[in-house]
GROMACS .gro file of C-alpha atoms in nm:
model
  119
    1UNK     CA    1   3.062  -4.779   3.435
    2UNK     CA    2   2.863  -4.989   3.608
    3UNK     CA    3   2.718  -4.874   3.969
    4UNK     CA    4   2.468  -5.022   4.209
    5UNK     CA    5   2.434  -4.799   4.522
    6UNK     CA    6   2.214  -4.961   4.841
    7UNK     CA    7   2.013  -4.793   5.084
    8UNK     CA    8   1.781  -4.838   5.370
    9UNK     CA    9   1.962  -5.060   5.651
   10UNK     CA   10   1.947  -4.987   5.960
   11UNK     CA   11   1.872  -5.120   6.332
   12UNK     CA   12   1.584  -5.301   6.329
   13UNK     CA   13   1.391  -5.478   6.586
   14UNK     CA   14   1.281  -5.910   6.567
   15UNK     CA   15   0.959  -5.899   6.420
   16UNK     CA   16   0.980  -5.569   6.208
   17UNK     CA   17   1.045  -5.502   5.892
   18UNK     CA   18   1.253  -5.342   5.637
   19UNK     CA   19   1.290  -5.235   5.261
   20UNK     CA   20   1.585  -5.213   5.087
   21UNK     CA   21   1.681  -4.991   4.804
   22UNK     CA   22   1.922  -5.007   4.502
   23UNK     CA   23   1.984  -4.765   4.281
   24UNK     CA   24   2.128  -4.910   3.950
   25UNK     CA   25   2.330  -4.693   3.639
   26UNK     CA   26   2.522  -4.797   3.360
   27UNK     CA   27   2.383  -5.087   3.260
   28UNK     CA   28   2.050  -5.146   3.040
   29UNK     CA   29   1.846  -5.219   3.405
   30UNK     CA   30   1.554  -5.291   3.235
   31UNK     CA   31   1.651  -5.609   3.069
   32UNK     CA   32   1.860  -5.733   3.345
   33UNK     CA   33   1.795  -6.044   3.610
   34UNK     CA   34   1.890  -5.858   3.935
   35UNK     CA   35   1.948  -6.043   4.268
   36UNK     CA   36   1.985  -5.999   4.663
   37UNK     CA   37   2.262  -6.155   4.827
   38UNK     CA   38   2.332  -6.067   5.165
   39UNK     CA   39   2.723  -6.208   5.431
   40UNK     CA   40   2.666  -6.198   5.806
   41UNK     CA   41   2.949  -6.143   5.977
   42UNK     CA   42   3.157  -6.414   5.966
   43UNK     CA   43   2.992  -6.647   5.746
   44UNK     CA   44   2.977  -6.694   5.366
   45UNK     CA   45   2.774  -6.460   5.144
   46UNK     CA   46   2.434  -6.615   5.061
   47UNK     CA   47   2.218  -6.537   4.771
   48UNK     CA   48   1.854  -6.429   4.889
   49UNK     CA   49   1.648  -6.350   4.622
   50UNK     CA   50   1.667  -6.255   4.233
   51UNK     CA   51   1.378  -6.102   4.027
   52UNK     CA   52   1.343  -6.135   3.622
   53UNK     CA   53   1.371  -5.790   3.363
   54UNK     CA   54   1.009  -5.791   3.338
   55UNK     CA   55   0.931  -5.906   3.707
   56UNK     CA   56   0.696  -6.196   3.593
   57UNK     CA   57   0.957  -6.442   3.802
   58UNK     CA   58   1.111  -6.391   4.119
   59UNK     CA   59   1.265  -6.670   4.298
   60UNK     CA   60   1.364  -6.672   4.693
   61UNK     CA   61   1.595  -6.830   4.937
   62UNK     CA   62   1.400  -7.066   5.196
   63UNK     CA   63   1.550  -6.842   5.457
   64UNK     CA   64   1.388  -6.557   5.361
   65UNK     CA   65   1.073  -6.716   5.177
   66UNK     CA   66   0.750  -6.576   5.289
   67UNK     CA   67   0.853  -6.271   5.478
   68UNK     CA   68   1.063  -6.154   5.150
   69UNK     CA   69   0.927  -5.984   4.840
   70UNK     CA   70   1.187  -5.843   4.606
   71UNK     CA   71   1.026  -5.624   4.336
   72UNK     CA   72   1.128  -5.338   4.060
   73UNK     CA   73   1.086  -5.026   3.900
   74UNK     CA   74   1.207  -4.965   3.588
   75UNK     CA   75   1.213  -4.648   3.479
   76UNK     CA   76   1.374  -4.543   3.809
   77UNK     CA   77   1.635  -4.815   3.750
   78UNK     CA   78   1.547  -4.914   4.133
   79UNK     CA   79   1.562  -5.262   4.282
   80UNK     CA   80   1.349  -5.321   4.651
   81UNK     CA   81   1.413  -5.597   4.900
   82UNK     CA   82   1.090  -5.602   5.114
   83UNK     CA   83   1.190  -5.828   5.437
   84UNK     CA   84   0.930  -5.833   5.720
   85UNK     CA   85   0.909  -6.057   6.030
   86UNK     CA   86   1.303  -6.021   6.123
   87UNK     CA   87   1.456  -6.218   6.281
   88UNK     CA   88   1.826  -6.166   6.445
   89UNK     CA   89   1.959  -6.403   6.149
   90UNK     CA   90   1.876  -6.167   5.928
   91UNK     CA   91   2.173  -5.923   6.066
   92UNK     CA   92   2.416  -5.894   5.773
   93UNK     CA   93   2.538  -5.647   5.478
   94UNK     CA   94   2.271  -5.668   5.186
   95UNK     CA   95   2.384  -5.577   4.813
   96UNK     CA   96   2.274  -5.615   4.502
   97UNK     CA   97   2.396  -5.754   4.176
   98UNK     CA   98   2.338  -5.766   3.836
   99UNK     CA   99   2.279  -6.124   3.757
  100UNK     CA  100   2.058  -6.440   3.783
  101UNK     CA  101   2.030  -6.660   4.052
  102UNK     CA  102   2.313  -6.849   3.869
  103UNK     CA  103   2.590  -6.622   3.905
  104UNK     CA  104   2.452  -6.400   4.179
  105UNK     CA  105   2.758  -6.497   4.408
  106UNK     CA  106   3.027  -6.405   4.194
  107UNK     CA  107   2.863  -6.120   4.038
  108UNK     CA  108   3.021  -5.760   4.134
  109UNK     CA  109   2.850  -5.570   4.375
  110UNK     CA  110   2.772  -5.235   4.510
  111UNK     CA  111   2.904  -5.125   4.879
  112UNK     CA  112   2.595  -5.278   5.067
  113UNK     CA  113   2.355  -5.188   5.318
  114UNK     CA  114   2.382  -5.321   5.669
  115UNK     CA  115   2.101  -5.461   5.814
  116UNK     CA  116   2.143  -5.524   6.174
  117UNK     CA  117   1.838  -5.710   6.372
  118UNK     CA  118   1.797  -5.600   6.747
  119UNK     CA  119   1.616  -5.571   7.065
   0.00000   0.00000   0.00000
């Protein structure tokens, strides 16, 4: 069975930063696209960023691009969301998902980390 469990939300202040964790079983990890998507409250979930098997290609959202590195390791199955210079947009649940940019929306996710962003 397939599981993706997040970690590392929290409050957070504008202008700090934050990494996010996800801890992936039951899938072959290493050959798999994996993506970000994050849903403030209220509003549609959005993808943020996705990241290839082999981490030669990562692609990012414009709302996130340049303060947002997304990055892997392998043999710990473990996905990172890096997200620095915060900004109280970036308040919302964060999960990730096995699956290209393409399908990242519709993919099935784990039970997400909430990021909220603070004074």
């Amino acid at each position: 069975e397939e599981q993706l469990v997040e970690s590392g939300g929290g409050l957070a202040q504008p202008g700090g930063s934050i990494r996010l964790s996800c801890l992936a079983s039951g899938f072959e990890f290493n050959w798999a696209w994996m993506s970000w998507v994050r849903q403030a409250p209220g509003k549609a979930l959005e993808w943020v960023s996705t990241i290839s098997s082999s981490s030669s290609t990562t692609y990012y959202a414009d709302s996130v691009k340049g303060r947002a590195t997304i990055s892997r390791d392998n043999p710990n199955r473990t996905l990172y969301l890096s997200l620095s210079s915060l900004k109280p947009e970036d308040t919302a649940t964060y999960y990730c998902v096995n699956a290209p940019r393409s399908t990242a929306l519709t993919g099935a996710r784990g039970q997400g980390t909430q990021v909220t962003v603070s004074p």
